[in-house]
Coordinates of C-alpha atoms and ligand atoms in Angstrom, one line a residue:
M1 CA 18.5 15.3 13.9
K2 CA 17.1 14.9 10.4
L3 CA 14.3 17.2 11.3
T4 CA 16.6 19.8 12.7
I5 CA 18.6 19.8 9.4
S6 CA 15.5 20.1 7.3
F7 CA 14.2 22.9 9.5
L8 CA 17.5 24.7 9.3
L9 CA 17.8 24.3 5.6
F10 CA 14.3 25.6 5.1
F11 CA 15.0 28.6 7.4
L12 CA 18.3 29.2 5.7
S13 CA 16.7 29.4 2.3
F14 CA 15.0 32.6 3.4
N15 CA 17.5 34.0 5.9
S16 CA 20.9 32.9 4.7
F17 CA 22.4 36.3 5.5
L18 CA 21.7 35.7 9.2
L19 CA 24.1 32.7 9.5
G20 CA 27.8 32.6 8.9
S21 CA 29.0 30.7 5.8
A22 CA 30.9 28.2 8.0
L23 CA 27.6 26.9 9.3
E24 CA 26.1 27.0 5.8
E25 CA 29.1 24.9 4.5
S26 CA 28.7 22.3 7.2
L27 CA 24.9 22.2 6.6
L28 CA 25.4 21.6 2.9
R29 CA 27.9 18.9 3.4
E30 CA 25.6 17.2 5.9
A31 CA 22.6 17.5 3.7
A32 CA 24.5 15.9 0.7
E33 CA 25.8 13.1 2.9
K34 CA 22.4 12.3 4.4
D35 CA 21.1 12.3 0.8
G36 CA 23.5 9.6 -0.1
Y37 CA 26.2 11.6 -1.9
L38 CA 29.6 9.9 -2.2
P39 CA 32.7 11.2 -3.8
A40 CA 33.7 9.7 -7.2
E41 CA 36.2 7.2 -6.0
K42 CA 33.6 5.4 -3.9
V43 CA 31.1 5.2 -6.8
N44 CA 33.3 4.1 -9.7
L45 CA 33.5 0.4 -10.2
P46 CA 36.7 -1.4 -11.3
F47 CA 37.4 -2.1 -15.0
D48 CA 40.1 -4.1 -16.9
S49 CA 42.3 -1.8 -18.9
T50 CA 43.1 -4.3 -21.7
K51 CA 39.4 -4.9 -22.2
S52 CA 38.7 -1.2 -22.0
A53 CA 41.3 -0.4 -24.6
I54 CA 39.7 -2.7 -27.1
G55 CA 36.2 -1.5 -26.0
K56 CA 37.3 2.0 -26.9
K57 CA 38.1 0.9 -30.4
L58 CA 34.8 -0.9 -30.8
F59 CA 33.0 2.1 -29.4
E60 CA 34.5 4.2 -32.2
S61 CA 34.2 1.5 -35.0
S62 CA 31.6 1.8 -37.7
T63 CA 32.2 -1.8 -38.7
L64 CA 29.9 -2.6 -35.9
S65 CA 26.9 -0.8 -37.3
F66 CA 24.6 -2.7 -39.7
N67 CA 25.1 -0.2 -42.6
S68 CA 28.7 0.6 -41.5
D69 CA 27.9 4.3 -41.1
M70 CA 27.4 4.7 -37.4
N71 CA 29.3 4.1 -34.2
C72 CA 28.7 4.8 -30.5
Q73 CA 30.8 8.0 -30.7
T74 CA 28.7 9.4 -33.5
C75 CA 26.3 10.5 -30.8
H76 CA 28.3 10.2 -27.6
L77 CA 30.9 12.8 -28.4
P78 CA 33.7 14.3 -26.2
Q79 CA 33.0 17.9 -27.5
F80 CA 29.4 17.6 -26.2
S81 CA 30.3 16.0 -22.8
S82 CA 29.4 12.5 -24.1
G83 CA 26.1 13.7 -25.7
D84 CA 25.5 15.1 -29.1
G85 CA 24.4 18.7 -28.4
L86 CA 21.1 18.1 -30.3
S87 CA 17.5 17.9 -29.0
N88 CA 16.7 14.6 -30.8
A89 CA 19.5 12.4 -31.9
I90 CA 20.2 11.9 -35.6
G91 CA 21.1 8.4 -36.6
T92 CA 21.7 6.7 -39.9
D93 CA 22.1 8.7 -43.1
G94 CA 23.3 11.7 -41.0
A95 CA 26.6 13.4 -41.5
G96 CA 28.9 15.5 -39.3
H97 CA 28.3 16.6 -35.7
G98 CA 26.2 19.3 -34.0
L99 CA 24.4 21.8 -36.2
K100 CA 25.8 20.2 -39.4
R101 CA 24.3 16.8 -38.4
L102 CA 21.0 18.5 -37.7
M103 CA 20.9 19.8 -41.3
S104 CA 22.2 16.6 -42.9
G105 CA 18.8 14.9 -43.4
G106 CA 19.7 11.8 -41.3
Q107 CA 17.0 9.6 -39.6
I108 CA 15.7 11.0 -36.4
V109 CA 15.8 9.1 -33.1
P110 CA 13.0 10.7 -31.1
R111 CA 14.9 11.1 -27.8
N112 CA 17.6 13.3 -26.4
T113 CA 20.9 11.5 -26.3
L114 CA 21.9 10.7 -22.7
P115 CA 25.4 11.4 -21.6
L116 CA 27.4 8.4 -20.2
W117 CA 29.0 9.8 -17.0
G118 CA 28.9 7.4 -14.1
R119 CA 26.9 4.8 -16.1
G120 CA 27.6 1.4 -14.6
G121 CA 28.9 3.0 -11.4
L122 CA 27.7 2.0 -7.9
G123 CA 23.9 2.3 -7.7
F124 CA 23.4 2.9 -11.5
K125 CA 21.0 0.2 -12.3
T126 CA 18.3 1.8 -14.4
F127 CA 19.1 2.7 -18.0
F128 CA 17.5 4.9 -20.7
W129 CA 14.9 7.7 -20.3
D130 CA 12.1 5.1 -19.8
G131 CA 14.2 2.6 -17.8
K132 CA 13.8 -0.1 -20.5
V133 CA 16.8 -1.9 -18.9
E134 CA 16.8 -2.2 -15.1
K135 CA 18.1 -4.4 -12.4
I136 CA 15.6 -5.1 -9.6
S137 CA 16.7 -7.3 -6.8
E138 CA 19.2 -9.3 -8.9
K139 CA 16.8 -9.7 -11.8
I140 CA 17.3 -7.9 -15.1
L141 CA 14.2 -6.5 -16.7
S142 CA 14.6 -5.7 -20.4
Q143 CA 13.4 -6.6 -23.9
F144 CA 15.4 -9.8 -23.5
G145 CA 12.8 -11.2 -21.2
E146 CA 13.8 -14.4 -19.3
N147 CA 17.2 -14.6 -20.9
P148 CA 19.1 -11.4 -20.5
P149 CA 22.6 -11.5 -22.1
S150 CA 24.2 -10.5 -18.8
S151 CA 23.3 -9.9 -15.1
D152 CA 25.0 -6.6 -15.4
P153 CA 22.4 -3.9 -16.5
L154 CA 25.1 -1.8 -18.3
I155 CA 26.2 -4.8 -20.4
T156 CA 22.6 -5.6 -21.2
A157 CA 22.0 -1.9 -22.1
V158 CA 25.0 -1.8 -24.4
H159 CA 23.4 -4.5 -26.6
L160 CA 20.5 -2.3 -27.5
P161 CA 21.8 0.6 -29.7
F162 CA 23.2 -1.9 -32.2
V163 CA 19.7 -3.2 -33.0
E164 CA 17.8 0.1 -32.7
I165 CA 16.2 1.0 -36.1
R166 CA 17.3 4.6 -37.2
E167 CA 19.9 4.7 -34.4
M168 CA 22.4 2.2 -35.8
I169 CA 20.3 0.5 -38.5
R170 CA 18.9 2.3 -41.5
N171 CA 15.1 2.0 -41.8
D172 CA 14.9 0.7 -45.3
V173 CA 13.2 -2.0 -47.4
E174 CA 15.8 -4.7 -46.7
I175 CA 15.4 -4.2 -42.9
D176 CA 11.6 -4.1 -43.3
E177 CA 11.5 -7.4 -45.1
E178 CA 14.2 -9.4 -43.4
Y179 CA 14.7 -8.2 -39.9
K180 CA 12.0 -5.8 -38.7
T181 CA 9.9 -8.3 -36.7
E182 CA 9.0 -8.2 -33.1
S183 CA 11.0 -11.3 -32.4
L184 CA 14.1 -11.4 -30.4
E185 CA 15.5 -13.7 -33.0
S186 CA 15.9 -11.0 -35.5
A187 CA 17.9 -8.9 -33.0
F188 CA 20.2 -11.8 -32.4
T189 CA 20.6 -12.5 -36.1
I190 CA 21.9 -8.9 -36.5
L191 CA 24.2 -9.2 -33.4
D192 CA 25.6 -12.5 -34.8
D193 CA 26.3 -10.9 -38.1
L194 CA 28.3 -8.1 -36.3
V195 CA 30.4 -10.7 -34.5
K196 CA 31.2 -12.4 -37.8
R197 CA 32.3 -9.0 -39.3
I198 CA 34.5 -8.2 -36.3
S199 CA 36.0 -11.6 -36.4
K200 CA 37.3 -10.9 -39.9
S201 CA 39.0 -7.7 -38.9
S202 CA 42.1 -7.0 -36.8
L203 CA 39.8 -5.9 -34.0
G204 CA 38.5 -9.5 -33.8
L205 CA 42.0 -10.8 -33.1
E206 CA 42.6 -8.2 -30.4
L207 CA 39.2 -9.0 -28.8
A208 CA 39.9 -12.8 -28.8
K209 CA 43.3 -12.1 -27.2
A210 CA 41.8 -9.9 -24.5
Y211 CA 39.2 -12.6 -23.7
N212 CA 41.6 -15.5 -24.0
K213 CA 39.4 -17.2 -26.7
R214 CA 39.8 -18.6 -30.2
I215 CA 38.5 -16.1 -32.7
E216 CA 35.7 -18.5 -33.8
D217 CA 34.4 -18.6 -30.2
L218 CA 33.8 -14.9 -29.9
Q219 CA 30.3 -13.9 -29.0
F220 CA 28.4 -10.6 -29.1
L221 CA 28.6 -10.6 -25.3
D222 CA 32.4 -10.1 -25.5
I223 CA 31.9 -7.0 -27.7
A224 CA 29.3 -5.6 -25.2
N225 CA 31.5 -6.6 -22.3
S226 CA 34.5 -4.7 -23.6
I227 CA 32.5 -1.6 -24.4
S228 CA 31.2 -1.7 -20.8
H229 CA 34.8 -1.8 -19.5
H230 CA 35.4 1.3 -21.7
I231 CA 32.3 3.1 -20.4
R232 CA 33.4 2.3 -16.8
D233 CA 36.8 3.7 -17.6
A234 CA 36.4 6.7 -19.8
F235 CA 33.1 7.9 -18.4
S236 CA 33.8 7.3 -14.7
L237 CA 32.8 10.1 -12.3
K238 CA 35.7 12.5 -11.7
Q239 CA 36.6 15.2 -9.3
S240 CA 34.3 18.3 -9.4
K241 CA 34.2 21.6 -7.5
F242 CA 31.4 20.1 -5.5
S243 CA 33.3 16.8 -4.7
L244 CA 36.3 18.9 -3.6
F245 CA 34.0 21.0 -1.4
F246 CA 32.4 17.8 0.0
T247 CA 35.8 16.4 1.1
K248 CA 36.8 19.8 2.5
K249 CA 39.5 20.4 0.0
S250 CA 37.9 23.5 -1.5
N251 CA 35.3 26.2 -0.9
L252 CA 32.3 27.3 -2.8
T253 CA 31.3 30.9 -3.7
D254 CA 28.3 32.4 -1.8
D255 CA 26.0 31.8 -4.8
E256 CA 27.1 28.2 -5.2
L257 CA 26.6 27.6 -1.5
E258 CA 23.2 29.1 -1.4
G259 CA 22.2 27.3 -4.5
G260 CA 23.3 24.0 -2.9
L261 CA 21.1 24.8 0.2
I262 CA 18.1 25.5 -2.1
F263 CA 18.8 22.2 -4.0
Y264 CA 18.7 20.2 -0.8
G265 CA 16.2 22.4 1.0
K266 CA 13.5 24.8 -0.2
G267 CA 13.8 23.8 -3.9
K268 CA 13.2 20.1 -3.0
C269 CA 15.4 19.1 -6.0
S270 CA 17.0 16.2 -4.0
N271 CA 13.5 14.7 -3.6
C272 CA 14.3 13.2 -7.0
H273 CA 17.8 14.2 -8.0
S274 CA 19.4 12.4 -5.1
G275 CA 22.5 10.4 -4.2
S276 CA 25.8 10.3 -6.0
H277 CA 24.4 10.4 -9.5
F278 CA 21.7 13.0 -8.5
S279 CA 19.0 10.6 -9.5
D280 CA 16.6 8.5 -7.5
F281 CA 16.3 6.2 -10.6
K282 CA 12.6 6.5 -10.3
F283 CA 10.1 7.9 -12.9
H284 CA 8.3 11.2 -12.6
N285 CA 6.1 13.4 -14.7
I286 CA 7.7 16.8 -15.2
V287 CA 5.4 18.7 -17.6
L288 CA 8.0 19.8 -20.2
P289 CA 6.9 20.5 -23.7
Q290 CA 7.5 17.7 -26.2
F291 CA 9.9 18.5 -29.1
G292 CA 9.8 16.7 -32.4
F293 CA 7.8 13.7 -33.5
G294 CA 8.1 11.8 -30.2
K295 CA 8.6 8.1 -29.5
N296 CA 4.8 7.5 -29.8
G297 CA 4.4 9.7 -32.8
F298 CA 2.5 13.0 -33.5
G299 CA 4.4 14.9 -30.8
I300 CA 3.8 12.3 -28.1
D301 CA 6.2 10.4 -25.9
Y302 CA 4.5 8.2 -23.3
G303 CA 7.8 7.6 -21.5
R304 CA 7.8 4.9 -18.9
F305 CA 4.3 3.7 -20.1
N306 CA 6.0 2.3 -23.2
V307 CA 7.8 -0.2 -20.9
T308 CA 5.2 -1.0 -18.2
K309 CA 1.9 -0.4 -20.1
D310 CA 0.6 0.9 -16.8
Y311 CA -1.5 4.1 -17.2
N312 CA 0.0 5.5 -14.0
D313 CA 3.3 5.6 -15.8
L314 CA 2.1 7.8 -18.7
Y315 CA 4.6 10.7 -19.5
K316 CA 7.0 9.6 -16.7
F317 CA 10.7 9.6 -17.3
R318 CA 13.7 8.5 -15.2
T319 CA 15.1 11.4 -13.2
P320 CA 18.2 12.4 -15.2
P321 CA 21.6 12.2 -13.4
L322 CA 23.2 15.6 -13.2
A323 CA 27.0 15.1 -13.5
N324 CA 28.4 17.7 -16.0
V325 CA 24.9 19.0 -16.5
K326 CA 26.2 22.4 -17.5
K327 CA 27.7 20.9 -20.7
T328 CA 25.0 18.3 -21.6
G329 CA 22.2 20.5 -23.0
P330 CA 19.7 20.7 -24.5
Y331 CA 17.6 19.2 -21.7
G332 CA 14.8 16.8 -21.1
H333 CA 13.8 13.6 -22.8
S334 CA 13.2 15.4 -26.1
G335 CA 15.7 18.2 -25.6
S336 CA 12.9 20.8 -25.7
M337 CA 14.6 23.0 -23.1
K338 CA 17.7 24.9 -24.3
T339 CA 18.9 26.4 -21.0
L340 CA 19.2 25.3 -17.4
N341 CA 17.0 28.2 -16.4
D342 CA 14.2 27.0 -18.6
V343 CA 14.4 23.4 -17.6
I344 CA 14.4 24.3 -13.9
A345 CA 11.4 26.7 -14.3
G346 CA 9.6 24.0 -16.4
H347 CA 9.5 21.9 -13.2
F348 CA 7.2 24.2 -11.2
D349 CA 5.8 26.6 -13.8
P350 CA 5.3 24.5 -16.9
L351 CA 2.5 26.6 -18.4
R352 CA 4.9 29.4 -19.3
F353 CA 6.1 27.1 -22.1
F354 CA 2.7 26.3 -23.6
N355 CA 0.4 28.5 -25.6
T356 CA -2.8 26.9 -24.5
Q357 CA -5.0 29.1 -26.7
K358 CA -3.2 27.7 -29.8
L359 CA -3.2 24.1 -28.7
D360 CA -5.8 22.0 -30.4
P361 CA -8.5 20.7 -27.9
I362 CA -7.1 17.2 -27.8
R363 CA -3.6 18.3 -27.0
R364 CA -4.9 20.8 -24.4
R365 CA -6.9 18.0 -22.7
E366 CA -3.7 15.9 -22.8
L367 CA -1.8 18.7 -21.1
F368 CA -4.5 18.9 -18.5
N369 CA -4.1 15.2 -17.8
R370 CA -0.4 15.5 -17.5
I371 CA -0.6 18.3 -15.0
Q372 CA -3.2 16.3 -12.9
M373 CA -0.8 13.4 -12.8
T374 CA 1.9 15.4 -11.0
A375 CA -0.4 15.8 -8.0
N376 CA 1.1 12.8 -6.1
Q377 CA 4.8 13.3 -6.7
P378 CA 7.4 15.1 -4.6
N379 CA 7.3 18.3 -6.7
P380 CA 9.8 21.1 -6.5
A381 CA 8.8 24.4 -4.9
Y382 CA 8.1 27.7 -6.6
L383 CA 11.4 29.6 -7.0
T384 CA 12.3 33.2 -7.9
N385 CA 14.6 33.8 -10.9
E386 CA 17.3 34.8 -8.4
E387 CA 17.0 31.4 -6.7
I388 CA 17.0 29.6 -10.0
E389 CA 20.3 31.4 -10.9
K390 CA 21.8 30.3 -7.6
L391 CA 20.7 26.8 -8.3
I392 CA 22.5 27.0 -11.7
S393 CA 25.7 28.2 -9.9
F394 CA 25.4 25.1 -7.7
L395 CA 24.7 22.8 -10.7
N396 CA 27.8 24.2 -12.4
T397 CA 29.9 22.9 -9.5
L398 CA 28.9 19.3 -10.6
S399 CA 31.1 19.7 -13.7
F400 CA 34.3 17.7 -13.7
S401 CA 37.4 19.7 -13.3
D402 CA 39.2 18.1 -16.3
S403 CA 36.6 17.3 -18.9
Ligands
HEC1 C1 22.1 7.9 -33.1 C2 22.7 8.4 -31.9 C3 23.2 7.3 -31.0 C4 24.1 6.3 -31.2 C5 24.8 6.0 -32.5 C6 24.3 5.6 -29.9 N1 23.6 6.2 -29.0 FE1 23.5 5.8 -27.0 N2 22.0 7.0 -26.7 C7 21.4 7.8 -27.7 C8 20.1 8.2 -27.2 C9 19.1 9.1 -28.0 C10 19.9 7.7 -25.9 C11 18.7 7.9 -25.1 C12 17.7 6.8 -25.6 C13 16.5 6.6 -24.7 O1 16.7 6.7 -23.5 O2 15.5 6.2 -25.2 C14 21.1 6.9 -25.6 C15 21.3 6.3 -24.4 C16 22.4 5.5 -24.2 C17 22.7 4.8 -22.9 C18 21.8 4.9 -21.7 C19 22.4 5.9 -20.7 C20 21.5 6.1 -19.5 O3 21.7 7.2 -18.9 O4 20.7 5.3 -19.2 C21 23.8 4.0 -23.1 C22 24.5 3.2 -22.1 C23 24.3 4.3 -24.5 N3 23.4 5.1 -25.1 C24 25.4 3.7 -25.0 C25 25.6 3.6 -26.4 C26 26.5 2.7 -27.0 C27 27.4 1.7 -26.3 C28 26.5 3.0 -28.3 C29 27.2 2.2 -29.5 C30 26.9 0.8 -29.5 C31 25.5 4.0 -28.5 N4 25.0 4.4 -27.3 C32 25.2 4.6 -29.8 C33 21.9 8.0 -28.9 C34 22.9 7.2 -29.6
HEC2 C1 9.5 15.1 -8.8 C2 10.9 14.7 -9.1 C3 11.8 15.9 -9.5 C4 12.1 17.0 -8.7 C5 11.6 17.3 -7.4 C6 13.0 17.7 -9.5 N1 13.3 17.1 -10.7 FE1 14.5 17.8 -12.2 N2 13.9 16.3 -13.4 C7 13.0 15.3 -13.0 C8 12.7 14.5 -14.2 C9 11.8 13.3 -14.3 C10 13.3 15.1 -15.3 C11 13.3 14.7 -16.8 C12 11.9 15.2 -17.3 C13 11.7 14.9 -18.8 O1 12.7 14.7 -19.5 O2 10.6 15.0 -19.3 C14 14.1 16.3 -14.7 C15 15.0 17.1 -15.5 C16 15.9 18.0 -14.9 C17 17.0 18.6 -15.5 C18 17.4 18.3 -17.0 C19 18.5 17.3 -17.0 C20 18.9 16.7 -18.3 O3 19.9 16.2 -18.5 O4 18.0 16.8 -19.3 C21 17.6 19.4 -14.6 C22 18.8 20.3 -14.9 C23 16.8 19.3 -13.4 N3 15.8 18.4 -13.6 C24 17.1 20.1 -12.2 C25 16.2 20.1 -11.2 C26 16.3 21.1 -10.1 C27 17.4 22.2 -10.0 C28 15.3 20.8 -9.2 C29 14.9 21.5 -8.0 C30 14.4 22.9 -8.2 C31 14.6 19.6 -9.7 N4 15.2 19.2 -10.9 C32 13.6 19.0 -9.1 C33 12.6 15.0 -11.8 C34 12.6 16.0 -10.7

């Protein structure tokens, strides 16, 4: 049966006008189902609304940043669909949002802010562009080593922004001298400080009440736990045009339908953007140009290699989930692609974005290496501009109806 569907999808990509749209509709539903797609209500995990309410306040509270100038919402903003609208995030010493923040001279975090939709939902077990927090057969792999703060990867991930230099801690002399060591101990010193601060504020009282504890018994885990309840609540997956189509409550336009068939068929997008989150949670090398200084400096980001130190993982990044993708640009790990058309084309025709004559020989050699490394992955097919535009129509149906 699977073979028949693949064959039909492939055939349809070229001859869609030959078949009626009722058949196309059922093929698209079937392809999504076989690929593991589930509507939102089956993916979202339960949360506690009292804990989520206090988690929301903590998410928005700058008391919780070392220099009292940042909070989670500084970068995960509603007006940018839980991202920040920038290519690289701007952390401490920045001001304002969007373009204003870009010009404000704040410290640069050399990665594109990830949106938070569906994080912590069913099957969402690998966090960050390089997967530095992941859950593999009941074990948490992260900077915390043998003693992760929680067996829930979302709660473990929520610990990290607080101790990330430039993101929520100013990179200055005090930090250099007292805290910036490689040891876990310095991270915990900072987290303990934050608990003390919160305990002195009215938020501490509320948190203690929500967790049924004495204020002096509060731990950082309670803070991270309540923020995770907030993330599972506020950023849960919601109804989209596609989810309504999938459950037969609504139709798609011809372009959206054909785009969907390309996504699961000829375009091979679902080889990597699969399941309910449109990610296989694996790491692949898409040869997008690097924008900005890069995690490894001088315009380089080694991606997954930074976590595993395995040369086969150089330049690989976690397949990004695609909920609300229309609203979460710029795209890619360094936000180098401004439009969906560019980022899709960058998957199968990356050289259009590089001026190879102008690259210095070392960078050109590096580009050559990156391209060679794509040989063994399930790459997308070549697509015409018309097909890309249909794919974009389909991707736009993954936007939530009410956010
Ligand atoms: C300076 C901007 C900034 C601030 C402040 C910030 N984030 Fe982020 N967030 C980012 C960036 C950039 C990434 C991607 C980093 C990476 O993958 O290397 C990210 C990624 C994440 C992820 C991983 C999402 C995924 O798809 O794996 C979570 C969860 C998250 N942030 C939660 C938070 C929480 C909770 C706070 C507050 C404690 C916070 N962030 C504060 C910029 C920020
Ligand atoms: C081989 C696996 C793979 C295939 C196949 C694939 N992608 Fe991707 N996609 C990725 C990875 C990995 C990234 C992130 C690359 C980076 O940041 O360097 C990405 C990035 C994206 C983004 C940007 C999302 C964001 O939030 O930044 C979009 C949109 C996208 N892909 C759509 C598609 C479409 C449409 C197709 C089919 C034509 C496709 N992809 C095929 C792995 C894949």
